[in-house]
Short mmCIF file of C-alpha atoms in Angstrom, two decimals:
data_model
loop_
_atom_site.label_atom_id
_atom_site.label_comp_id
_atom_site.label_asym_id
_atom_site.label_seq_id
_atom_site.Cartn_x
_atom_site.Cartn_y
_atom_site.Cartn_z
CA MET A 23 82.72 82.76 87.21
CA ASP A 24 79.25 81.50 86.79
CA GLY A 25 76.07 83.62 86.18
CA GLU A 26 75.44 85.86 83.19
CA PHE A 27 77.80 89.02 82.28
CA SER A 28 76.31 92.15 82.08
CA ALA A 29 78.17 93.91 79.44
CA PRO A 30 76.10 94.87 76.14
CA GLN A 31 74.13 93.15 74.19
CA SER A 32 74.43 90.63 71.22
CA GLY A 33 77.46 90.47 69.60
CA ALA A 34 79.38 92.97 71.73
CA MET A 35 78.60 90.78 75.02
CA GLU A 36 79.40 87.33 73.27
CA THR A 37 83.10 88.91 72.55
CA PHE A 38 83.27 90.57 76.09
CA GLU A 39 82.43 87.36 77.77
CA SER A 40 84.30 84.88 75.52
CA LEU A 41 87.55 87.43 75.73
CA VAL A 42 87.11 87.25 79.60
CA ARG A 43 86.72 83.42 79.78
CA THR A 44 89.32 82.58 78.07
CA GLU A 45 91.79 84.87 79.95
CA PHE A 46 90.63 84.55 83.70
CA ALA A 47 89.78 81.29 85.87
CA PRO A 48 89.82 82.41 89.61
CA LYS A 49 89.50 79.77 91.78
CA ASN A 50 87.38 82.08 94.47
CA THR A 51 84.88 85.03 94.24
CA TYR A 52 87.76 87.72 93.83
CA LEU A 53 86.13 91.37 95.09
CA ASN A 54 89.33 92.88 95.46
CA THR A 55 90.50 94.59 92.18
CA ALA A 56 90.90 98.20 94.10
CA SER A 57 93.75 96.29 95.74
CA THR A 58 95.15 94.19 92.87
CA GLY A 59 93.56 93.08 90.04
CA LEU A 60 93.94 89.62 88.45
CA LEU A 61 96.15 88.71 85.35
CA PRO A 62 94.84 87.58 82.29
CA ALA A 63 96.34 84.22 80.71
CA ARG A 64 98.06 85.94 77.85
CA ALA A 65 100.01 88.22 80.32
CA VAL A 66 100.96 85.11 82.45
CA ALA A 67 102.14 83.31 79.41
CA ALA A 68 104.14 86.31 78.11
CA MET A 69 105.96 86.85 81.58
CA ARG A 70 106.57 83.15 81.76
CA ALA A 71 108.28 83.47 78.33
CA GLY A 72 110.30 86.42 79.13
CA VAL A 73 111.70 84.96 82.73
CA GLN A 74 112.48 81.61 80.46
CA SER A 75 114.21 83.60 77.93
CA VAL A 76 116.57 84.87 80.40
CA ALA A 77 116.97 81.63 82.13
CA ASP A 78 118.38 80.36 78.88
CA GLY A 79 120.73 83.08 78.22
CA LEU A 80 118.50 84.21 75.40
CA PRO A 81 116.96 87.21 76.62
CA GLN A 82 113.73 88.88 74.88
CA ASP A 83 113.95 92.40 73.54
CA MET A 84 111.66 93.44 76.94
CA PHE A 85 112.33 97.36 76.03
CA ALA A 86 109.98 96.87 72.89
CA ASP A 87 107.47 95.52 75.51
CA VAL A 88 107.82 98.83 77.52
CA GLU A 89 107.28 100.44 74.11
CA ALA A 90 103.96 98.54 73.44
CA ALA A 91 103.05 99.15 76.69
CA ARG A 92 103.38 103.07 76.70
CA ALA A 93 101.63 103.07 73.28
CA SER A 94 98.97 101.00 74.33
CA PHE A 95 98.37 103.08 77.91
CA ALA A 96 98.78 106.41 75.76
CA ARG A 97 95.38 105.36 73.73
CA LEU A 98 93.28 104.45 76.43
CA VAL A 99 93.73 107.49 77.70
CA GLY A 100 93.74 109.77 74.64
CA VAL A 101 97.20 111.15 74.09
CA PRO A 102 100.11 110.43 72.00
CA ASP A 103 102.64 108.22 73.52
CA SER A 104 105.16 111.01 73.21
CA ARG A 105 103.57 112.42 76.50
CA VAL A 106 103.84 109.09 78.34
CA ALA A 107 106.48 108.50 80.95
CA ALA A 108 106.88 104.62 81.92
CA GLY A 109 107.78 103.68 85.66
CA ALA A 110 106.97 101.66 88.32
CA SER A 111 105.56 103.76 91.30
CA VAL A 112 103.26 107.05 91.59
CA ALA A 113 104.78 107.95 94.77
CA VAL A 114 107.60 108.50 92.50
CA TYR A 115 106.18 110.65 89.77
CA THR A 116 104.47 112.74 92.68
CA GLY A 117 108.06 113.19 93.94
CA LEU A 118 108.73 114.34 90.78
CA ILE A 119 106.29 116.99 90.69
CA ALA A 120 106.57 118.04 94.18
CA ALA A 121 110.26 118.43 93.35
CA SER A 122 109.58 120.85 90.77
CA LEU A 123 107.39 123.02 92.44
CA PRO A 124 109.09 126.49 93.65
CA GLU A 125 109.36 127.27 97.00
CA GLY A 126 106.01 128.25 99.01
CA ALA A 127 104.05 127.02 96.22
CA GLU A 128 100.39 125.91 97.82
CA VAL A 129 99.38 122.14 96.59
CA LEU A 130 95.55 121.77 97.42
CA THR A 131 94.68 117.99 98.24
CA ALA A 132 91.64 115.81 99.52
CA GLU A 133 91.01 114.69 102.89
CA GLY A 134 91.77 110.84 103.47
CA ASP A 135 93.58 110.19 99.82
CA PHE A 136 95.98 107.77 98.71
CA THR A 137 99.48 108.35 100.34
CA SER A 138 101.31 108.34 97.10
CA VAL A 139 99.31 110.99 95.79
CA VAL A 140 99.69 113.26 98.97
CA ASN A 141 102.82 112.52 101.04
CA PRO A 142 105.46 113.58 98.68
CA PHE A 143 103.97 117.08 98.91
CA HIS A 144 104.21 116.66 102.64
CA VAL A 145 107.92 115.75 102.93
CA ARG A 146 109.12 118.41 100.17
CA ARG A 147 110.51 121.10 102.45
CA GLY A 148 108.99 124.56 101.69
CA LEU A 149 105.49 123.40 100.18
CA LYS A 150 102.56 124.61 101.75
CA VAL A 151 99.79 121.63 101.55
CA ARG A 152 96.35 122.48 102.38
CA THR A 153 93.54 119.83 102.58
CA VAL A 154 89.86 119.84 102.59
CA PRO A 155 86.77 117.28 101.97
CA LEU A 156 86.97 115.79 98.47
CA GLU A 157 83.22 116.99 97.85
CA ARG A 158 85.02 120.66 98.47
CA ILE A 159 88.13 120.39 96.52
CA ALA A 160 87.01 122.33 93.35
CA GLU A 161 85.46 125.21 95.36
CA SER A 162 88.50 125.44 97.47
CA VAL A 163 91.15 126.32 94.75
CA ARG A 164 91.87 130.19 95.31
CA PRO A 165 94.47 132.43 93.85
CA GLY A 166 97.71 131.36 94.61
CA THR A 167 96.99 127.93 94.81
CA ALA A 168 99.69 126.26 92.42
CA LEU A 169 98.37 122.63 92.34
CA VAL A 170 95.44 120.78 92.83
CA ALA A 171 96.46 117.23 93.07
CA VAL A 172 93.51 114.47 93.73
CA SER A 173 92.61 110.54 92.75
CA ALA A 174 90.08 110.20 89.69
CA ALA A 175 88.46 107.76 92.49
CA GLN A 176 89.11 107.46 96.23
CA SER A 177 91.06 104.33 97.19
CA ALA A 178 89.09 103.91 100.30
CA ASP A 179 85.32 104.07 99.41
CA GLY A 180 85.46 104.53 95.44
CA ARG A 181 84.03 107.97 95.39
CA ILE A 182 84.61 109.89 92.51
CA ALA A 183 86.12 113.33 92.28
CA ASP A 184 84.29 115.96 90.06
CA LEU A 185 86.97 116.73 87.86
CA PRO A 186 85.36 118.91 85.14
CA ALA A 187 84.91 121.07 87.97
CA LEU A 188 87.95 120.99 89.60
CA ARG A 189 89.49 121.33 86.08
CA GLU A 190 87.48 124.59 85.29
CA ALA A 191 88.54 125.78 88.80
CA ALA A 192 91.98 125.28 88.46
CA ARG A 193 91.81 127.27 85.11
CA ALA A 194 90.18 129.76 86.51
CA HIS A 195 92.83 130.66 89.22
CA GLY A 196 95.99 129.43 87.09
CA ALA A 197 96.80 126.35 88.97
CA ARG A 198 98.00 123.07 87.60
CA THR A 199 96.18 119.98 87.87
CA TYR A 200 97.53 116.76 88.72
CA ILE A 201 95.01 113.50 88.65
CA ASP A 202 96.13 110.04 90.17
CA ALA A 203 93.47 107.54 87.67
CA SER A 204 94.98 104.36 89.65
CA GLN A 205 91.55 103.45 90.79
CA ALA A 206 89.80 104.64 87.46
CA ALA A 207 92.05 103.59 84.60
CA GLY A 208 90.63 100.44 83.04
CA TRP A 209 86.98 101.27 83.57
CA MET A 210 86.31 105.00 83.83
CA SER A 211 87.19 106.71 80.30
CA VAL A 212 89.65 109.11 81.43
CA ASP A 213 90.88 112.01 79.42
CA ALA A 214 94.47 112.68 79.92
CA ASP A 215 95.01 115.49 77.86
CA ALA A 216 92.09 117.65 80.42
CA TYR A 217 94.84 117.90 82.98
CA ASP A 218 98.56 118.88 83.27
CA TYR A 219 99.55 115.87 85.04
CA VAL A 220 97.96 111.94 84.97
CA SER A 221 99.43 108.93 86.94
CA SER A 222 98.36 105.66 87.08
CA VAL A 223 99.82 102.12 88.16
CA ALA A 224 98.56 99.54 86.19
CA PHE A 225 97.95 96.81 88.77
CA LYS A 226 94.85 97.40 89.50
CA TRP A 227 91.75 97.78 86.92
CA LEU A 228 94.16 97.66 83.98
CA VAL A 229 95.29 94.04 85.22
CA CYS A 230 98.76 94.31 84.78
CA PRO A 231 101.49 92.76 86.88
CA ARG A 232 103.01 95.04 89.75
CA GLY A 233 106.12 97.10 88.48
CA VAL A 234 103.91 99.21 86.06
CA ALA A 235 103.09 102.84 86.50
CA PHE A 236 102.55 105.45 83.57
CA LEU A 237 102.60 109.54 84.13
CA VAL A 238 101.18 111.62 81.15
CA VAL A 239 102.81 115.11 81.22
CA PRO A 240 102.20 118.33 78.62
CA GLU A 241 103.93 118.71 75.38
CA ASP A 242 106.22 121.10 76.89
CA PHE A 243 106.56 118.85 80.14
CA GLY A 244 104.76 121.33 82.46
CA GLY A 245 107.59 122.52 83.94
CA LEU A 246 109.06 119.40 85.43
CA ASP A 247 112.83 118.69 85.95
CA PRO A 248 113.71 115.13 85.45
CA VAL A 249 115.39 114.85 88.90
CA PHE A 250 115.36 110.88 88.38
CA ALA A 251 116.53 110.67 85.13
CA GLY A 252 119.00 107.70 84.38
CA TRP A 253 120.19 105.96 80.95
CA VAL A 254 117.22 105.13 80.05
CA ALA A 255 115.86 108.74 79.96
CA GLY A 256 118.20 109.83 77.26
CA GLU A 257 117.55 110.18 73.40
CA HIS A 258 120.06 107.35 72.95
CA PRO A 259 119.82 105.44 75.92
CA TRP A 260 122.76 102.69 74.99
CA ASP A 261 124.83 105.87 74.44
CA SER A 262 123.71 107.27 78.20
CA CYS A 263 125.10 104.71 79.82
CA TYR A 264 128.23 106.63 81.65
CA GLY A 265 128.86 110.05 82.91
CA PRO A 266 125.66 112.36 82.65
CA VAL A 267 123.37 111.89 79.90
CA GLU A 268 124.45 114.35 77.27
CA GLU A 269 120.91 114.62 75.57
CA LEU A 270 117.76 113.96 77.46
CA ALA A 271 114.86 112.08 75.36
CA HIS A 272 112.82 114.73 73.40
CA SER A 273 109.67 113.05 74.91
CA ALA A 274 108.24 112.27 78.17
CA ARG A 275 110.66 109.42 78.13
CA ARG A 276 112.98 111.33 79.51
CA PHE A 277 110.98 110.83 83.28
CA ASP A 278 110.83 107.40 82.65
CA GLU A 279 112.24 104.73 85.74
CA SER A 280 114.25 101.82 84.74
CA PRO A 281 111.71 99.56 83.88
CA SER A 282 110.76 96.25 85.51
CA LEU A 283 111.19 94.30 82.23
CA PHE A 284 109.20 90.90 83.21
CA SER A 285 106.22 93.27 84.39
CA TYR A 286 106.12 95.52 81.32
CA ALA A 287 106.44 91.91 79.04
CA GLY A 288 103.15 90.97 80.66
CA ALA A 289 101.74 94.47 80.71
CA ARG A 290 101.42 95.24 77.10
CA HIS A 291 99.34 92.12 76.54
CA SER A 292 97.22 92.76 79.51
CA LEU A 293 96.89 96.49 78.16
CA THR A 294 95.98 94.93 74.58
CA LEU A 295 93.00 93.16 76.32
CA VAL A 296 91.71 96.37 78.04
CA GLU A 297 91.39 97.89 74.48
CA GLU A 298 90.22 94.87 72.95
CA LEU A 299 87.06 94.81 75.76
CA GLY A 300 86.86 98.43 75.49
CA THR A 301 86.23 100.98 78.47
CA ASP A 302 82.33 101.48 77.79
CA ALA A 303 81.80 98.09 77.99
CA VAL A 304 83.88 97.58 81.24
CA ARG A 305 82.22 100.24 82.93
CA ALA A 306 78.70 98.84 82.01
CA HIS A 307 80.01 95.35 83.27
CA ASP A 308 81.43 96.90 86.17
CA LEU A 309 78.78 99.25 87.17
CA GLY A 310 76.05 96.75 86.73
CA LEU A 311 77.70 94.36 89.46
CA ALA A 312 78.30 97.31 91.87
CA ASP A 313 74.57 98.68 91.65
CA ARG A 314 73.59 94.66 92.37
CA PHE A 315 75.59 94.52 95.09
CA ARG A 316 74.24 98.28 96.55
CA ALA A 317 70.47 97.17 95.97
CA GLY A 318 71.38 93.74 97.81
CA LEU A 319 72.98 95.71 100.91
CA ALA A 320 69.82 97.77 100.99
CA SER A 321 67.99 94.68 101.45
CA LEU A 322 70.32 93.52 104.17
CA GLY A 323 69.80 96.56 106.08
CA HIS A 324 73.20 98.21 105.28
CA GLU A 325 74.10 101.51 103.79
CA PRO A 326 77.51 102.17 101.78
CA VAL A 327 79.38 104.82 101.56
CA GLN A 328 77.69 107.03 98.84
CA ALA A 329 79.96 106.53 95.54
CA PRO A 330 77.34 106.65 92.61
CA GLY A 331 78.85 105.75 89.49
CA SER A 332 81.68 103.64 91.23
CA PRO A 333 82.60 100.03 91.13
CA ILE A 334 83.83 99.92 94.74
CA VAL A 335 81.36 99.50 97.26
CA SER A 336 82.31 100.63 100.88
CA VAL A 337 80.27 99.46 103.66
CA PRO A 338 80.62 100.93 106.87
CA GLY A 339 81.02 98.69 110.09
CA LEU A 340 81.65 95.51 108.08
CA GLY A 341 85.48 95.36 107.18
CA HIS A 342 85.79 93.33 110.70
CA ARG A 343 84.14 90.43 108.68
CA GLN A 344 87.37 90.48 105.81
CA PRO A 345 88.66 87.37 107.56
CA GLU A 346 85.67 85.48 107.83
CA LEU A 347 84.81 86.29 103.77
CA SER A 348 88.27 85.22 103.12
CA ARG A 349 88.02 81.78 104.63
CA ALA A 350 84.74 81.28 102.90
CA GLY A 351 86.84 82.12 99.48
CA ILE A 352 85.81 85.40 99.04
CA GLU A 353 88.42 88.28 99.07
CA VAL A 354 87.66 91.75 99.67
CA SER A 355 89.53 94.45 101.88
CA ASP A 356 89.00 96.20 105.33
CA ARG A 357 89.65 99.86 104.68
CA ALA A 358 89.13 101.99 107.76
CA GLY A 359 86.89 99.73 109.25
CA ASN A 360 85.09 99.38 106.15
CA LEU A 361 84.37 96.28 104.10
CA ARG A 362 85.26 97.35 100.51
CA ALA A 363 84.07 95.45 97.42
CA ALA A 364 85.66 96.01 94.03
CA PHE A 365 83.64 94.52 90.86
CA HIS A 366 85.83 94.27 87.47
CA LEU A 367 85.09 92.68 84.01
CA TYR A 368 85.89 89.16 85.57
CA ASN A 369 83.08 89.25 88.13
CA SER A 370 79.40 88.19 87.54
CA PRO A 371 76.31 88.43 89.59
CA ALA A 372 76.71 85.26 90.80
CA ASP A 373 79.97 86.79 92.77
CA ALA A 374 77.78 89.49 94.18
CA ASP A 375 75.05 87.39 95.61
CA ARG A 376 77.80 84.97 96.89
CA LEU A 377 78.97 88.10 98.97
CA LEU A 378 75.34 89.07 99.90
CA ASP A 379 74.45 85.37 100.70
CA VAL A 380 77.35 85.35 103.43
CA LEU A 381 77.11 88.70 104.84
CA SER A 382 73.40 87.94 105.36
CA GLY A 383 74.29 84.79 107.40
#
C-alpha cells in the first residue's frame, strides 16, 4: 500500500485515500481483483457479528441486509431497487433468461466470453446460439436475433464491449440485450436502464463476499418467468413457506434466490463503501495504475492485449510466470497463457512498479 494514490486531487483525494487505508491492509501485492476483490474491514466486521449472533442463538435480521444491499446496488447502476433481484450467481440468472426464451430463438454471444454468461443458452434445448468476435457483436445483430448476451468487460483480457453500438443495433432489429457487468460494476459507470437485463456478481470490483449477485430487469419483467421462485419470491415471504406461492412479489424480488445471509451482511457495507468512494474516482484511480503498468510493459518489450480504458491488463506469453510471482508475494492470474493483472482501489503505483520489477528480472 506504499506510494501515492492516483485518485482525484485535494479533499476528494484525501477522502479516497483515507477511506481505502482504513478499510484495506493487504499483506502482499494483490493484483487479482478480476478473480476476487479484497474485503473491506467494515464488511469483515459485519460478517463476524452476523456469524456470532447465530452462534449465540440471537440471530440478527440479515434479511434487512439483503434489502440494504439491493438498494445500494440499484443506486450504483441507476435504477429503482424494485427492478433488482438478489441472488448468488450470474449463471442462475442467465439460466432464468434462457428458460424464458421461445423455442428456436437466436442468441448472439461473443467468442471466449465467460462461461456463466453463455453456457446456459447452449444447454437450453431449442435455442440457436451464434458466436462472433467481440469487436463484431454490434454489427452482427440481425433480423431474427432475439437476444444479445455479452460481458461489459471481458474476464480473460479486459476488453470492453461497445455497449452503445450494441444497444442501438439491438433496438434497430428488435432484439433484447443482456449485459453481464461482473467485470465492470464498481469501476465502470453502468447505466442498467439502457439494457433489458443486467447481471453482476459482487465479489470482484464491488468488493463484496462471494455469494452475492444481482439481476436488473425491466419494469414489466421483460418476459421472464420466475422458474426458480421459492418462498423468498413471494410478496409476503413468511406467508409463502408452504405449498405454491399464492402471490409472487410485485417487484423484481420475484426472481430472488434464497440469499446467503452472512454474505449479504457484509455486502451491504462493501457496497456503501463503493458509493462513498464514487465510481468516477475509482475508475480514475484504477485506470491510472493500469496505464502506468502498460507503459512499463512497453519499456520491457511486452505488448498487452489491446484493452483501452480497462483496469485489466492481459500480457500474452507471460502466464507461466504466475507461480513465480505468487512466491514473490504478487497475486495475479494465468488466463489462457496470458498474465492478467487487475488494478483496483486498494492498489498503488508501488504495486504496479513491483510487478514490473519482478517481470524484468
